[in-house]
Amino acid sequence: EKRRVVVKPIERPRLVLKFIWMEKNIGIAMDQVIIGGQGTIPLSPYYFWPRKDAWGELKEMLESKPWISQRQMVILLNQATDIINLWQQNPP
């Protein structure tokens, strides 16, 4: 009798950016979505722009996670850039 083992490929972690839109700052954080979509796990604190270089801090955090691909990192940083630019163009 032959037995077969089916091994599912490991999925890349799904990452989401979270934002706090305030009058004088915008906060950016990153979470990992729990498999099955049952919530998220925080991967970073909130980084606040323009109080600090939130984009640079986010980039450093992403680079410290070897399991995040270069492609995923670029996508997340581009999304953060878009939201920061939108926040700057729409003052309260």
PDB file of C-alpha atoms in Angstrom:
ATOM      1  CA  GLU A   1       0.000   0.000   0.000  1.00  0.00           C
ATOM      2  CA  LYS A   2       1.369   3.378  -1.006  1.00  0.00           C
ATOM      3  CA  ARG A   3       0.799   6.409   1.134  1.00  0.00           C
ATOM      4  CA  ARG A   4       0.830   9.918  -0.169  1.00  0.00           C
ATOM      5  CA  VAL A   5       1.638  12.993   1.801  1.00  0.00           C
ATOM      6  CA  VAL A   6       0.410  16.280   0.471  1.00  0.00           C
ATOM      7  CA  VAL A   7       2.401  19.249   1.640  1.00  0.00           C
ATOM      8  CA  LYS A   8       0.867  22.632   1.076  1.00  0.00           C
ATOM      9  CA  PRO A   9       3.311  25.311   0.016  1.00  0.00           C
ATOM     10  CA  ILE A  10       3.994  27.864   2.720  1.00  0.00           C
ATOM     11  CA  GLU A  11       2.054  30.996   1.980  1.00  0.00           C
ATOM     12  CA  ARG A  12       3.793  34.302   2.164  1.00  0.00           C
ATOM     13  CA  PRO A  13       2.499  36.179   5.160  1.00  0.00           C
ATOM     14  CA  ARG A  14      -0.173  38.687   4.335  1.00  0.00           C
ATOM     15  CA  LEU A  15       0.823  42.066   5.684  1.00  0.00           C
ATOM     16  CA  VAL A  16      -1.334  45.158   6.116  1.00  0.00           C
ATOM     17  CA  LEU A  17      -0.522  48.745   6.893  1.00  0.00           C
ATOM     18  CA  LYS A  18      -2.606  50.546   9.492  1.00  0.00           C
ATOM     19  CA  PHE A  19      -2.924  54.311   9.732  1.00  0.00           C
ATOM     20  CA  ILE A  20      -3.951  56.867  12.330  1.00  0.00           C
ATOM     21  CA  TRP A  21      -4.990  60.071  10.524  1.00  0.00           C
ATOM     22  CA  MET A  22      -4.603  63.057  12.852  1.00  0.00           C
ATOM     23  CA  GLU A  23      -4.546  66.819  12.437  1.00  0.00           C
ATOM     24  CA  LYS A  24      -0.782  67.296  12.825  1.00  0.00           C
ATOM     25  CA  ASN A  25       0.561  63.762  12.339  1.00  0.00           C
ATOM     26  CA  ILE A  26      -0.162  60.532  10.568  1.00  0.00           C
ATOM     27  CA  GLY A  27       0.709  57.224  12.238  1.00  0.00           C
ATOM     28  CA  ILE A  28       1.773  54.166  10.250  1.00  0.00           C
ATOM     29  CA  ALA A  29       2.047  50.616  11.618  1.00  0.00           C
ATOM     30  CA  MET A  30       2.195  47.136  10.128  1.00  0.00           C
ATOM     31  CA  ASP A  31       0.278  43.997  11.109  1.00  0.00           C
ATOM     32  CA  GLN A  32       0.353  40.411   9.902  1.00  0.00           C
ATOM     33  CA  VAL A  33      -3.004  38.858   9.042  1.00  0.00           C
ATOM     34  CA  ILE A  34      -3.682  35.617  10.907  1.00  0.00           C
ATOM     35  CA  ILE A  35      -4.252  32.649   8.602  1.00  0.00           C
ATOM     36  CA  GLY A  36      -7.957  32.365   7.929  1.00  0.00           C
ATOM     37  CA  GLY A  37      -8.456  36.110   8.319  1.00  0.00           C
ATOM     38  CA  GLN A  38      -9.395  35.860  11.998  1.00  0.00           C
ATOM     39  CA  GLY A  39      -7.554  39.039  12.958  1.00  0.00           C
ATOM     40  CA  THR A  40      -4.092  40.516  12.908  1.00  0.00           C
ATOM     41  CA  ILE A  41      -0.866  40.448  14.904  1.00  0.00           C
ATOM     42  CA  PRO A  42       0.993  43.746  15.336  1.00  0.00           C
ATOM     43  CA  LEU A  43       4.493  43.634  13.832  1.00  0.00           C
ATOM     44  CA  SER A  44       5.482  47.217  14.548  1.00  0.00           C
ATOM     45  CA  PRO A  45       4.609  50.172  16.722  1.00  0.00           C
ATOM     46  CA  TYR A  46       3.068  53.239  15.094  1.00  0.00           C
ATOM     47  CA  TYR A  47       5.605  55.482  13.391  1.00  0.00           C
ATOM     48  CA  PHE A  48       4.475  59.118  13.193  1.00  0.00           C
ATOM     49  CA  TRP A  49       5.078  61.480  10.284  1.00  0.00           C
ATOM     50  CA  PRO A  50       6.258  64.308  10.273  1.00  0.00           C
ATOM     51  CA  ARG A  51       7.261  64.067  13.939  1.00  0.00           C
ATOM     52  CA  LYS A  52       9.860  61.491  12.862  1.00  0.00           C
ATOM     53  CA  ASP A  53      10.836  59.849   9.589  1.00  0.00           C
ATOM     54  CA  ALA A  54       8.001  57.307   9.676  1.00  0.00           C
ATOM     55  CA  TRP A  55       8.827  56.036   6.180  1.00  0.00           C
ATOM     56  CA  GLY A  56      12.470  55.432   7.132  1.00  0.00           C
ATOM     57  CA  GLU A  57      11.507  53.713  10.378  1.00  0.00           C
ATOM     58  CA  LEU A  58       9.058  51.481   8.524  1.00  0.00           C
ATOM     59  CA  LYS A  59      11.769  50.628   5.964  1.00  0.00           C
ATOM     60  CA  GLU A  60      14.237  49.697   8.736  1.00  0.00           C
ATOM     61  CA  MET A  61      11.635  47.474  10.401  1.00  0.00           C
ATOM     62  CA  LEU A  62      10.830  45.733   7.090  1.00  0.00           C
ATOM     63  CA  GLU A  63      14.519  45.164   6.382  1.00  0.00           C
ATOM     64  CA  SER A  64      14.905  43.527   9.801  1.00  0.00           C
ATOM     65  CA  LYS A  65      12.395  40.814   8.830  1.00  0.00           C
ATOM     66  CA  PRO A  66      14.214  38.416   6.466  1.00  0.00           C
ATOM     67  CA  TRP A  67      10.973  36.590   5.673  1.00  0.00           C
ATOM     68  CA  ILE A  68       9.507  39.700   4.000  1.00  0.00           C
ATOM     69  CA  SER A  69      10.401  39.642   0.312  1.00  0.00           C
ATOM     70  CA  GLN A  70      11.973  42.601  -1.448  1.00  0.00           C
ATOM     71  CA  ARG A  71       8.885  42.836  -3.669  1.00  0.00           C
ATOM     72  CA  GLN A  72       6.546  42.886  -0.672  1.00  0.00           C
ATOM     73  CA  MET A  73       8.711  45.535   1.007  1.00  0.00           C
ATOM     74  CA  VAL A  74       8.601  47.793  -2.060  1.00  0.00           C
ATOM     75  CA  ILE A  75       4.814  47.455  -2.315  1.00  0.00           C
ATOM     76  CA  LEU A  76       4.319  48.322   1.368  1.00  0.00           C
ATOM     77  CA  LEU A  77       6.688  51.312   1.226  1.00  0.00           C
ATOM     78  CA  ASN A  78       4.967  52.601  -1.924  1.00  0.00           C
ATOM     79  CA  GLN A  79       1.591  52.313  -0.185  1.00  0.00           C
ATOM     80  CA  ALA A  80       2.944  54.203   2.835  1.00  0.00           C
ATOM     81  CA  THR A  81       4.306  56.913   0.512  1.00  0.00           C
ATOM     82  CA  ASP A  82       0.920  57.263  -1.206  1.00  0.00           C
ATOM     83  CA  ILE A  83      -0.916  57.676   2.105  1.00  0.00           C
ATOM     84  CA  ILE A  84       1.647  60.165   3.493  1.00  0.00           C
ATOM     85  CA  ASN A  85       1.339  62.210   0.279  1.00  0.00           C
ATOM     86  CA  LEU A  86      -2.461  62.093   0.480  1.00  0.00           C
ATOM     87  CA  TRP A  87      -2.336  63.240   4.119  1.00  0.00           C
ATOM     88  CA  GLN A  88      -0.018  66.145   3.181  1.00  0.00           C
ATOM     89  CA  GLN A  89      -2.322  67.245   0.345  1.00  0.00           C
ATOM     90  CA  ASN A  90      -5.445  67.215   2.545  1.00  0.00           C
ATOM     91  CA  PRO A  91      -4.780  69.329   5.636  1.00  0.00           C
ATOM     92  CA  PRO A  92      -7.603  69.326   8.186  1.00  0.00           C
TER      93      PRO A  92
END
